[in-house]
GROMACS .gro file of C-alpha atoms in nm:
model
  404
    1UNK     CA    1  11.761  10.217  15.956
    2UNK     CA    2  11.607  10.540  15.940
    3UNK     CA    3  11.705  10.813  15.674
    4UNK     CA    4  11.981  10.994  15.901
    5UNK     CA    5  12.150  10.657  15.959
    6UNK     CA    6  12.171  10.603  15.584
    7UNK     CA    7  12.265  10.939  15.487
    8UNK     CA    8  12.571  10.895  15.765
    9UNK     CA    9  12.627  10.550  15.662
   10UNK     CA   10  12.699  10.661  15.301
   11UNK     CA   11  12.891  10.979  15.379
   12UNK     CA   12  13.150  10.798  15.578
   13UNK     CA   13  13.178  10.511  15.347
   14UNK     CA   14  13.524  10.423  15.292
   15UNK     CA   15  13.615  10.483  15.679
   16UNK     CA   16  13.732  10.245  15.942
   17UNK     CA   17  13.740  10.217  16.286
   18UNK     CA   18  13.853  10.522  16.517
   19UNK     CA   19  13.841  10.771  16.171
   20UNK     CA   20  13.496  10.639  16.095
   21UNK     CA   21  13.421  10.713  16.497
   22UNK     CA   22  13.512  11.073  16.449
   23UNK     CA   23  13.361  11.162  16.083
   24UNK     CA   24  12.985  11.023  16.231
   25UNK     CA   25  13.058  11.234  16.535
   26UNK     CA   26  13.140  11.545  16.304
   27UNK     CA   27  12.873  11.485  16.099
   28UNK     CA   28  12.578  11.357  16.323
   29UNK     CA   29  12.673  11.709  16.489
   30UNK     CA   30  12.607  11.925  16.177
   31UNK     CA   31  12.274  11.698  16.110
   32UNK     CA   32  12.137  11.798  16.435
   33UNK     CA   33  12.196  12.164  16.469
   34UNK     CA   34  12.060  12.201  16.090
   35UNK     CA   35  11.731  11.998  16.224
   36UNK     CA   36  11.705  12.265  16.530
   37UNK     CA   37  11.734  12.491  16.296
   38UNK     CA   38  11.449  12.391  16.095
   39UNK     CA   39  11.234  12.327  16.384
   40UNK     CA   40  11.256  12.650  16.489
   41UNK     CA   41  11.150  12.758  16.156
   42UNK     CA   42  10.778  12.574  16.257
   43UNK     CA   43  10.914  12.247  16.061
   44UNK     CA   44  10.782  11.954  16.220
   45UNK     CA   45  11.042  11.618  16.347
   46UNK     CA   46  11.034  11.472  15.984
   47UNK     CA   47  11.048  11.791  15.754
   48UNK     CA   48  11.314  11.915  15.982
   49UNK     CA   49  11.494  11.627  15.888
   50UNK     CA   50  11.471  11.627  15.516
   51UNK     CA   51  11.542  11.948  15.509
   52UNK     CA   52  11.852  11.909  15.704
   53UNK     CA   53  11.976  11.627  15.470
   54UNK     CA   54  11.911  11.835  15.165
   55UNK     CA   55  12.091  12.128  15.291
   56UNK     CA   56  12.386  11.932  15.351
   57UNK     CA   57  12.353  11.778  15.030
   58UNK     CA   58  12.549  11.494  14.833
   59UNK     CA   59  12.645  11.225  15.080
   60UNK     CA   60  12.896  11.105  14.803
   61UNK     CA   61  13.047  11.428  14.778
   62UNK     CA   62  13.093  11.461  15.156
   63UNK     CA   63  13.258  11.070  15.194
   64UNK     CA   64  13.493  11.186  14.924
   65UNK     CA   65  13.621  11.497  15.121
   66UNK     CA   66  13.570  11.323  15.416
   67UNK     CA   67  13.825  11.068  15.307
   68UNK     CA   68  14.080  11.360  15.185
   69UNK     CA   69  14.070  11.473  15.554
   70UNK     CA   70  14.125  11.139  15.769
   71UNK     CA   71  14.366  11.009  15.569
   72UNK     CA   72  14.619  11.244  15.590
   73UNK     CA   73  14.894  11.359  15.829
   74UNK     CA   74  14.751  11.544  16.141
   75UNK     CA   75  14.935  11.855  16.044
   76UNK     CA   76  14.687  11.863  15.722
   77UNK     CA   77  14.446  11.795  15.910
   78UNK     CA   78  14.327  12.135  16.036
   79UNK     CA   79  14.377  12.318  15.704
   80UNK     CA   80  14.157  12.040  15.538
   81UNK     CA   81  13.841  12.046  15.793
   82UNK     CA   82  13.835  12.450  15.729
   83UNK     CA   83  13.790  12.340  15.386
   84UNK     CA   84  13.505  12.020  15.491
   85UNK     CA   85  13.318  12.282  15.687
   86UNK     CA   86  13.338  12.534  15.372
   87UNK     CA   87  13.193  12.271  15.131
   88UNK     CA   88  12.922  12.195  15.382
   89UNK     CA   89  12.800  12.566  15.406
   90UNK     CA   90  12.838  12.611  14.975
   91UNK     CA   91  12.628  12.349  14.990
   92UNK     CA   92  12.372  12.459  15.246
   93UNK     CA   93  12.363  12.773  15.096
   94UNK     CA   94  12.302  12.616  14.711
   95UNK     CA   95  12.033  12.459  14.822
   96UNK     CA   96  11.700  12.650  14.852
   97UNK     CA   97  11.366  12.539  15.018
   98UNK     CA   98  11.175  12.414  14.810
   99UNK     CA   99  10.746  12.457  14.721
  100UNK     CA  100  10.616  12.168  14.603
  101UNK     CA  101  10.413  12.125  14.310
  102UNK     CA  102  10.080  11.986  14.155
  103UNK     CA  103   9.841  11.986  13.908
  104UNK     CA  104   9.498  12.049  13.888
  105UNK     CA  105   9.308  11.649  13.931
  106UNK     CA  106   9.199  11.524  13.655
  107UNK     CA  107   8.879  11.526  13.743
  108UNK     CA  108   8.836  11.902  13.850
  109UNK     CA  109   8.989  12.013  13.528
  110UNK     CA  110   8.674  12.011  13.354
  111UNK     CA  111   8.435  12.154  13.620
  112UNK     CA  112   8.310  12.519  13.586
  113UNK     CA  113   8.115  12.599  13.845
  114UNK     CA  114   8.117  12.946  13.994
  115UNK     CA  115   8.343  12.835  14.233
  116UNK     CA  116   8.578  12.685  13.958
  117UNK     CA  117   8.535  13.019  13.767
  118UNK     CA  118   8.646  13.244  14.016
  119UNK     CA  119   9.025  13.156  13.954
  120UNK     CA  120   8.979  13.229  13.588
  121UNK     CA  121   9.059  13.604  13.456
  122UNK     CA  122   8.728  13.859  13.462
  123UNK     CA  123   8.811  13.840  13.077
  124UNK     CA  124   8.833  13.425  13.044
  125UNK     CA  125   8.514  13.427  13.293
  126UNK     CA  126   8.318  13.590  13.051
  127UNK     CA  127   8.431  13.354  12.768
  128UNK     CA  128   8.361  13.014  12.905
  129UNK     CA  129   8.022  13.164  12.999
  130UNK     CA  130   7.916  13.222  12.633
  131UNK     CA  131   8.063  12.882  12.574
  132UNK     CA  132   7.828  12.717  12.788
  133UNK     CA  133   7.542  12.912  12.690
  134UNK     CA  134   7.620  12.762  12.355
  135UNK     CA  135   7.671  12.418  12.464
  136UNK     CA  136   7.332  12.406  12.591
  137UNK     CA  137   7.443  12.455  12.953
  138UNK     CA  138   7.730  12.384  13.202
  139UNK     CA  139   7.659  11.973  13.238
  140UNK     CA  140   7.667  11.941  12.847
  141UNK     CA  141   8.004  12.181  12.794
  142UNK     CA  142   8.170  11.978  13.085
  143UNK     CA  143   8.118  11.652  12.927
  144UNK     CA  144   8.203  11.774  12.662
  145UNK     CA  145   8.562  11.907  12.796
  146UNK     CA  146   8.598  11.592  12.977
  147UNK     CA  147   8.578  11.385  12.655
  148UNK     CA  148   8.881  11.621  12.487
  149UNK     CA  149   9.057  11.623  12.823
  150UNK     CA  150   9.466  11.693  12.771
  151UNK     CA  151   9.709  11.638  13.007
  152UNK     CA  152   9.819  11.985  13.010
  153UNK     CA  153  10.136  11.927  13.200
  154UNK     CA  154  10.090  12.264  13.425
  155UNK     CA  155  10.149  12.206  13.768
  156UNK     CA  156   9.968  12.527  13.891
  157UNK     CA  157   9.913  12.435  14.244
  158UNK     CA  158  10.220  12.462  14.526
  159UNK     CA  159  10.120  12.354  14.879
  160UNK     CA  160  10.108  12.605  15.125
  161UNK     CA  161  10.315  12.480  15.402
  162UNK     CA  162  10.645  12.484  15.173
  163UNK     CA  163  10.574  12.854  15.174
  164UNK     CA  164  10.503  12.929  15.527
  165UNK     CA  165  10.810  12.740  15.618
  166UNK     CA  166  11.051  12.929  15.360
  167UNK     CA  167  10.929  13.204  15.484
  168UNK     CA  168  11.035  13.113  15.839
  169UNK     CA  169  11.357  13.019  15.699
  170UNK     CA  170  11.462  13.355  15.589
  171UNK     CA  171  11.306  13.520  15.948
  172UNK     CA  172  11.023  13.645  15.805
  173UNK     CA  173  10.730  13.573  16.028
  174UNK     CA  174  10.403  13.378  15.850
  175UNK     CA  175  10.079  13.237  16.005
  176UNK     CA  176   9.758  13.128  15.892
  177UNK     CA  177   9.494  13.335  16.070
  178UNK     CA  178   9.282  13.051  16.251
  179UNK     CA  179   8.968  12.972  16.074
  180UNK     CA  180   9.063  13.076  15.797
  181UNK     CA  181   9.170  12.804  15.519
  182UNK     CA  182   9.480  13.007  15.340
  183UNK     CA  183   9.438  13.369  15.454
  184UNK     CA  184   9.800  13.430  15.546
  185UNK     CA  185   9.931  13.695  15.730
  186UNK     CA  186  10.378  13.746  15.730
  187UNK     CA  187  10.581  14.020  15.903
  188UNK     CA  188  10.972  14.098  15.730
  189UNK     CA  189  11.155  14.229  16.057
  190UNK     CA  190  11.113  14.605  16.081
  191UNK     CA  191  10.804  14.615  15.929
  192UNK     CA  192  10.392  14.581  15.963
  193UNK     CA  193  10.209  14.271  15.954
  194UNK     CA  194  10.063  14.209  15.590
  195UNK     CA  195   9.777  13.958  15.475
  196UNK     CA  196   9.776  13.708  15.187
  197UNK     CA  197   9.406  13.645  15.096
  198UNK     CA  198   9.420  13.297  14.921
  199UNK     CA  199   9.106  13.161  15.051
  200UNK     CA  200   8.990  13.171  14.702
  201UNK     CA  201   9.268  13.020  14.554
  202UNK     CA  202   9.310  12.724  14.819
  203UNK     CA  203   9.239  12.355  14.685
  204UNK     CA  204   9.282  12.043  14.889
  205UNK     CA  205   9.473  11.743  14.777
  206UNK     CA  206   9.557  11.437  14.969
  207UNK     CA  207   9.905  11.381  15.227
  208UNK     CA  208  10.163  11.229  15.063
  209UNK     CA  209  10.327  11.193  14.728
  210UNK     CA  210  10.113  10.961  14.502
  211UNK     CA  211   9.794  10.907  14.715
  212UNK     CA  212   9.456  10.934  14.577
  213UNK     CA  213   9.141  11.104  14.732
  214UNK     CA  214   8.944  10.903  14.970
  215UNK     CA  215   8.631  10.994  15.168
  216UNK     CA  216   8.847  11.082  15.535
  217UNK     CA  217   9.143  11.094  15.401
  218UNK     CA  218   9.414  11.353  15.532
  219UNK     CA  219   9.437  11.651  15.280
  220UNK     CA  220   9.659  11.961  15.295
  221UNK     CA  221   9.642  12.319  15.135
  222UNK     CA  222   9.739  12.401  14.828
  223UNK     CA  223   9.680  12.724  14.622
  224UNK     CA  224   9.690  12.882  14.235
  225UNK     CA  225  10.022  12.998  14.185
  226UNK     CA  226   9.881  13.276  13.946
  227UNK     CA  227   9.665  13.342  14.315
  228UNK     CA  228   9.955  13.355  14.498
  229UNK     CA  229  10.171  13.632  14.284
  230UNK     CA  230   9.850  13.862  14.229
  231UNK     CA  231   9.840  13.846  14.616
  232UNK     CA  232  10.122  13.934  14.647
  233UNK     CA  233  10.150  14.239  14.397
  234UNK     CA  234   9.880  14.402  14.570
  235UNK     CA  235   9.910  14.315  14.918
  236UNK     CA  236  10.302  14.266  14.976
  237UNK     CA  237  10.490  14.617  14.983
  238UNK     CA  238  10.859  14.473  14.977
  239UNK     CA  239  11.087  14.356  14.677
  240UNK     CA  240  10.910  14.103  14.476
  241UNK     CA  241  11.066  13.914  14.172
  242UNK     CA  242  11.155  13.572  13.977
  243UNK     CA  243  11.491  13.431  13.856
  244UNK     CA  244  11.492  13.143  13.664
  245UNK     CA  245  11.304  12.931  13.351
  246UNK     CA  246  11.187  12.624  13.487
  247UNK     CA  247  11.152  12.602  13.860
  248UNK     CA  248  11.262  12.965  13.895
  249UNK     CA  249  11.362  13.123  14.272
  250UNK     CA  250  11.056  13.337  14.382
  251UNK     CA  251  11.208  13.677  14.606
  252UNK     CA  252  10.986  13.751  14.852
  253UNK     CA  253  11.140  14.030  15.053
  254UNK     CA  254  11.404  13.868  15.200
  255UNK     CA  255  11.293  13.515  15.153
  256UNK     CA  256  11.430  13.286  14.856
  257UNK     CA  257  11.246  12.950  14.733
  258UNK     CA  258  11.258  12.772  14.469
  259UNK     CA  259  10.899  12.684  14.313
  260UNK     CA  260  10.883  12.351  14.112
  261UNK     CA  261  11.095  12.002  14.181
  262UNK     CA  262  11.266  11.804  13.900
  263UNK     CA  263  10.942  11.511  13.918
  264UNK     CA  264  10.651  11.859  13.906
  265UNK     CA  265  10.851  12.120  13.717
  266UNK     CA  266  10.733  12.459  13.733
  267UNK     CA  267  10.792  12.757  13.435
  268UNK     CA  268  10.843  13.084  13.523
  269UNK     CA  269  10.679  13.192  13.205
  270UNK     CA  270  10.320  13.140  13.399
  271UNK     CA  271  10.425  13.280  13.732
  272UNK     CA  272  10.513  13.597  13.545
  273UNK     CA  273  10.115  13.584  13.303
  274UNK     CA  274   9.957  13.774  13.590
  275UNK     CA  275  10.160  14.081  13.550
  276UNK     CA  276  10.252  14.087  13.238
  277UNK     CA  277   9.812  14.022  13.170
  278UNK     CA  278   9.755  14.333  13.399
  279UNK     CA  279  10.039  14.549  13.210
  280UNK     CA  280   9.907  14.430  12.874
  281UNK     CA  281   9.556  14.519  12.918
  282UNK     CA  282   9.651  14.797  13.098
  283UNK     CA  283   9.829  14.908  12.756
  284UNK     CA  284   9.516  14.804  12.498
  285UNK     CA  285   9.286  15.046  12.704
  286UNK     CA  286   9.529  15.329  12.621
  287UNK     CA  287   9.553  15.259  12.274
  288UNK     CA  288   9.164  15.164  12.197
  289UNK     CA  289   8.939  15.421  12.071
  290UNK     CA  290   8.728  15.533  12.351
  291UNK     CA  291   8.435  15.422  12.160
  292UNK     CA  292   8.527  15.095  12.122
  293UNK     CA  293   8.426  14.813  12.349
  294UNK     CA  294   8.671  14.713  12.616
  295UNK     CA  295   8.887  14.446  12.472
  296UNK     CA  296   8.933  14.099  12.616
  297UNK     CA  297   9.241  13.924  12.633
  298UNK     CA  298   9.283  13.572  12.707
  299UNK     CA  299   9.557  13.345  12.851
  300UNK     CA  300   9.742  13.046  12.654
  301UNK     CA  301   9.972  12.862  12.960
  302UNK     CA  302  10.322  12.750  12.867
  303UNK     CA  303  10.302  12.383  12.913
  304UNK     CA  304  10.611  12.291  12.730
  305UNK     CA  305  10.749  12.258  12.375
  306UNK     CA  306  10.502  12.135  12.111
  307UNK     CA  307  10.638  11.978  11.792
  308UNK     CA  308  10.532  12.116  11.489
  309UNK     CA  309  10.387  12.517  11.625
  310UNK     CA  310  10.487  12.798  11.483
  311UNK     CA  311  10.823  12.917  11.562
  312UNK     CA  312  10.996  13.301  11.573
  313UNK     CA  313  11.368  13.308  11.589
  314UNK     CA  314  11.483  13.600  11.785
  315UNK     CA  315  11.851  13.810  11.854
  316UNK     CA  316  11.865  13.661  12.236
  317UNK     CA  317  12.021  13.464  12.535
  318UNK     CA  318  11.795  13.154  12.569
  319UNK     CA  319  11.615  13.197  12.891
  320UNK     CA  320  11.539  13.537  12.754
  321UNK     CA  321  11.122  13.627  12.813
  322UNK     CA  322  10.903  13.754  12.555
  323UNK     CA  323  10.516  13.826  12.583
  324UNK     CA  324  10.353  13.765  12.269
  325UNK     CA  325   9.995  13.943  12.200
  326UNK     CA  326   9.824  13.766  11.911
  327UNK     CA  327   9.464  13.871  11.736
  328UNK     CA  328   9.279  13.499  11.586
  329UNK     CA  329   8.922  13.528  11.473
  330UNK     CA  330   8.802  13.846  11.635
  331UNK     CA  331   8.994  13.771  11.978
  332UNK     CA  332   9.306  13.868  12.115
  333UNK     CA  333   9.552  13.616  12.319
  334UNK     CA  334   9.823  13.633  12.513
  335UNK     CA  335  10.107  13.369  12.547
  336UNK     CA  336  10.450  13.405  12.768
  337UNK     CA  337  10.743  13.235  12.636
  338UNK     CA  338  11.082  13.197  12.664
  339UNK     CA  339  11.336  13.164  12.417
  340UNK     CA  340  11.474  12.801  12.355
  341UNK     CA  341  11.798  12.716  12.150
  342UNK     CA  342  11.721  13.093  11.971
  343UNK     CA  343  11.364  13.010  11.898
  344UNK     CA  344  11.026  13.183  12.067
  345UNK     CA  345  10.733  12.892  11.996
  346UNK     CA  346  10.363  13.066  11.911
  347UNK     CA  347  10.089  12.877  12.132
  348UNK     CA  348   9.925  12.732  11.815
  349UNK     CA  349  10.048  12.536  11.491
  350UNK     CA  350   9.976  12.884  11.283
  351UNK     CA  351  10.053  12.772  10.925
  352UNK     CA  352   9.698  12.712  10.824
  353UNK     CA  353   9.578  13.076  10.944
  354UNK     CA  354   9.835  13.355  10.808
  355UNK     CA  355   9.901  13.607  10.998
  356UNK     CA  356  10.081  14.026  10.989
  357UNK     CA  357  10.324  14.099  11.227
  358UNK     CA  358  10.366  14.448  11.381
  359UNK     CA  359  10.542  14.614  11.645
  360UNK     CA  360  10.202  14.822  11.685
  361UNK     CA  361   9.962  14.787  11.984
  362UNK     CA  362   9.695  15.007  11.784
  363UNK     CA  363   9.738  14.824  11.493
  364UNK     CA  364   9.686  14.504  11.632
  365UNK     CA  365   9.371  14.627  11.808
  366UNK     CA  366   9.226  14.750  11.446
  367UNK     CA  367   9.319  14.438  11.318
  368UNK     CA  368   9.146  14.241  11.552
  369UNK     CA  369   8.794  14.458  11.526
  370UNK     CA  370   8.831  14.404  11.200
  371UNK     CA  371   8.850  14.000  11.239
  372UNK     CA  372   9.208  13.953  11.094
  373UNK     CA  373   9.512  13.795  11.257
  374UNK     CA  374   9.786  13.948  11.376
  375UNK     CA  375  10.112  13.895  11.629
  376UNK     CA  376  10.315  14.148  11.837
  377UNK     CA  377  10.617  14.071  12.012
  378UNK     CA  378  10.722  14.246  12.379
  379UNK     CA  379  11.079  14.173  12.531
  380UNK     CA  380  10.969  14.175  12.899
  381UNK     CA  381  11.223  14.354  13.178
  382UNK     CA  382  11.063  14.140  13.461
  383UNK     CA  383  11.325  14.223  13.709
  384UNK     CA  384  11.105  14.384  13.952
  385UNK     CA  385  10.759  14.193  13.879
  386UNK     CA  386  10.559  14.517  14.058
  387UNK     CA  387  10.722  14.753  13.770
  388UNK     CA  388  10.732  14.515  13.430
  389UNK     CA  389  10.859  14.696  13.149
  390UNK     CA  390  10.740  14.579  12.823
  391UNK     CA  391  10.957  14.691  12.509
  392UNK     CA  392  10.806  14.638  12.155
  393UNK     CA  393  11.003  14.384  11.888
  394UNK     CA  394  11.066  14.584  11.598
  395UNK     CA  395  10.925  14.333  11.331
  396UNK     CA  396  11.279  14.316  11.117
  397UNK     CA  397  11.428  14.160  11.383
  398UNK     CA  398  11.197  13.877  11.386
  399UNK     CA  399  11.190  13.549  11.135
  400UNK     CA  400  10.928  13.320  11.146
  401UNK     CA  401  11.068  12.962  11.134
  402UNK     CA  402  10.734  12.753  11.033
  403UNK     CA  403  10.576  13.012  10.767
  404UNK     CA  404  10.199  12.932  10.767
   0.00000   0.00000   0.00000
């Protein structure tokens, strides 16, 4: 039985004979013009299918209503399939297409090559270089890394045919320029052609959901999600923004899709560290002395709650994003958050260094030369991601739970 005939077996479940007859014949009628559909989109047979299903959503949900409407008297009737064929379009229209996501392999994690390096930040780049200089050199830092290796729970990769087809979805034209491994060219109707260069952010990871990397095997495309938004901030001249904590709706233009599942979960708060980094530093050359050496900021991904870090409790909605700018040791950090149960979490267990806070970028930056630690807050406006506005946190209106 293959997965239409299950899906129609359990959404008529609980009808007999000539009623059952019509409900599959209703049904097996919406199932195919929703797989058209998708096929025209550029799905293939069996992703047209899936799709299909999912946009039609909870078989359970349709036998129930199903059952309200061939049970009843035939005068009913009429009123009550108006209302079968409303539920079936709410629910088509709840559910989004979907970009799948990965993580990094384990064993790629710790390799930083010059390849490897060029999806880092110029400022990050220059980092892990002095690292391995004082490691002795690359082999000894990556064993090195491979020995403390985390599972870091960031699934930063989201395969590139999820996009290309949600983009088809929504009518907006999308190809991969032949010979090319992820330079990707889309058209919105009534506009220019525009290219996606994510060549260098494309990694290859084997078909299918829990296979493992063999010489020959089948592999598909996947690229950097931080990749994919800086593409498309400086390539892609329609509306661009996020909605959304975990698994968030990515806007592009006139195409919705969610990015993250419930099994690979993905955060907004990293989707939004490329603009908020370029805004940020953007900000710290303005307020640095133009003597003083261009600063570096690094990155600390959100990869979940950590029990015992640091903790600010802030005046806001949860869901609510903050960017937090931090100076530790001489360097300066930057961490995107968002609130939980009334609580921003720092990206370190901070009690054993104290810390000043300020609402001062300049401050921060004097602190920092100067080798002491301090933490500024932003309240991000990330409703448009091309035009971020970041708002300083007056200091009052911040308590830090876990005092160091």
């Amino acid at each position: 039985m293959n997965a239409v005939e299950r899906y129609l077996r359990r959404a008529t479940h609980g009808l007999w004979g000539q009623k059952k007859r019509d409900a599959l014949t209703e049904l097996r009628g919406a199932v195919e013009d929703k797989v058209y559909r998708h096929q025209l989109s550029g799905l293939s047979e069996g992703e047209a299918v899936t799709a299909a299903l999912r946009d039609l959503g909870s078989p359970a949900v349709i036998a129930r209503e199903l059952g309200r409407v061939h049970t009843v008297p035939s005068l009913l009737r009429a009123t009550l399939l108006a209302g079968m064929t409303g539920l079936l379009g709410i629910q088509a229209a709840a559910q989004l297409p979907t970009i799948q996501a990965a993580p990094v392999p384990v064993g790629q994690l710790c390799t930083f090559d010059e390849s490897a390096l060029a999806r880092f930040f110029p400022e990050d780049q220059l980092r892990i270089r002095e690292r391995i200089k004082a490691a002795g050199g690359r082999e000894q830092y990556e064993a090195a890394c491979r020995v403390r290796q985390p599972d870091t729970g960031l699934n930063s990769l989201l395969r590139l045919s999820d996009l290309i087809a949600a983009l088809r979805m929504a009518q907006v034209e999308a190809r991969t320029i032949p010979g090319t491994e992820a330079f990707v060219q889309l058209k919105v109707p009534g506009e220019d052609w525009q290219g996606l260069n994510l060549n260098e952010a494309v990694h290859f990871l084997p078909t299918g959901p829990g296979t493992a990397a063999k010489p020959g095997s089948r592999t598909e495309p996947y690229v950097y999600a931080e990749n994919l938004i800086s593409q498309l901030l400086y390539s892609f001249k329609g509306p661009l923004r996020l909605s959304g904590v975990v698994n968030p709706t990515l806007h592009i233009g006139p195409a919705q899709m969610q990015v993250g599942t419930t099994q690979r979960p993905v955060r907004a708060t990293n989707l939004y560290q490329w603009a908020v980094y370029e805004e940020v530093t953007r900000l710290m050359r303005l307020d640095s002395p133009a003597s003083a050496p261009a600063p570096r900021l690094g990155l600390s991904p959100d990869d979940g709650p950590h029990a015992g870090y640091s903790q600010l409790k802030v005046n806001a909605q949860d869901g609510a994003v903050y960017a937090l700018v931090g100076s530790m040791n001489g360097e300066i950090g930057l961490a995107v958050r968002a609130v939980r149960a009334g609580r921003l979490e720092l990206p370190c267990d901070c009690r054993s260094t104290p810390f000043t806070q300020t609402d001062s970028l300049k401050t921060l930056l004097a602190q920092a030369r100067r080798g002491q630690s301090a933490l500024m807050v932003f309240a991000l406006d990330a409703s448009d991601l091309r035009h971020l506005q970041l708002t300083p946190v007056p200091t009052a209106q911040l308590q830090l739970v876990s005092a160091p």
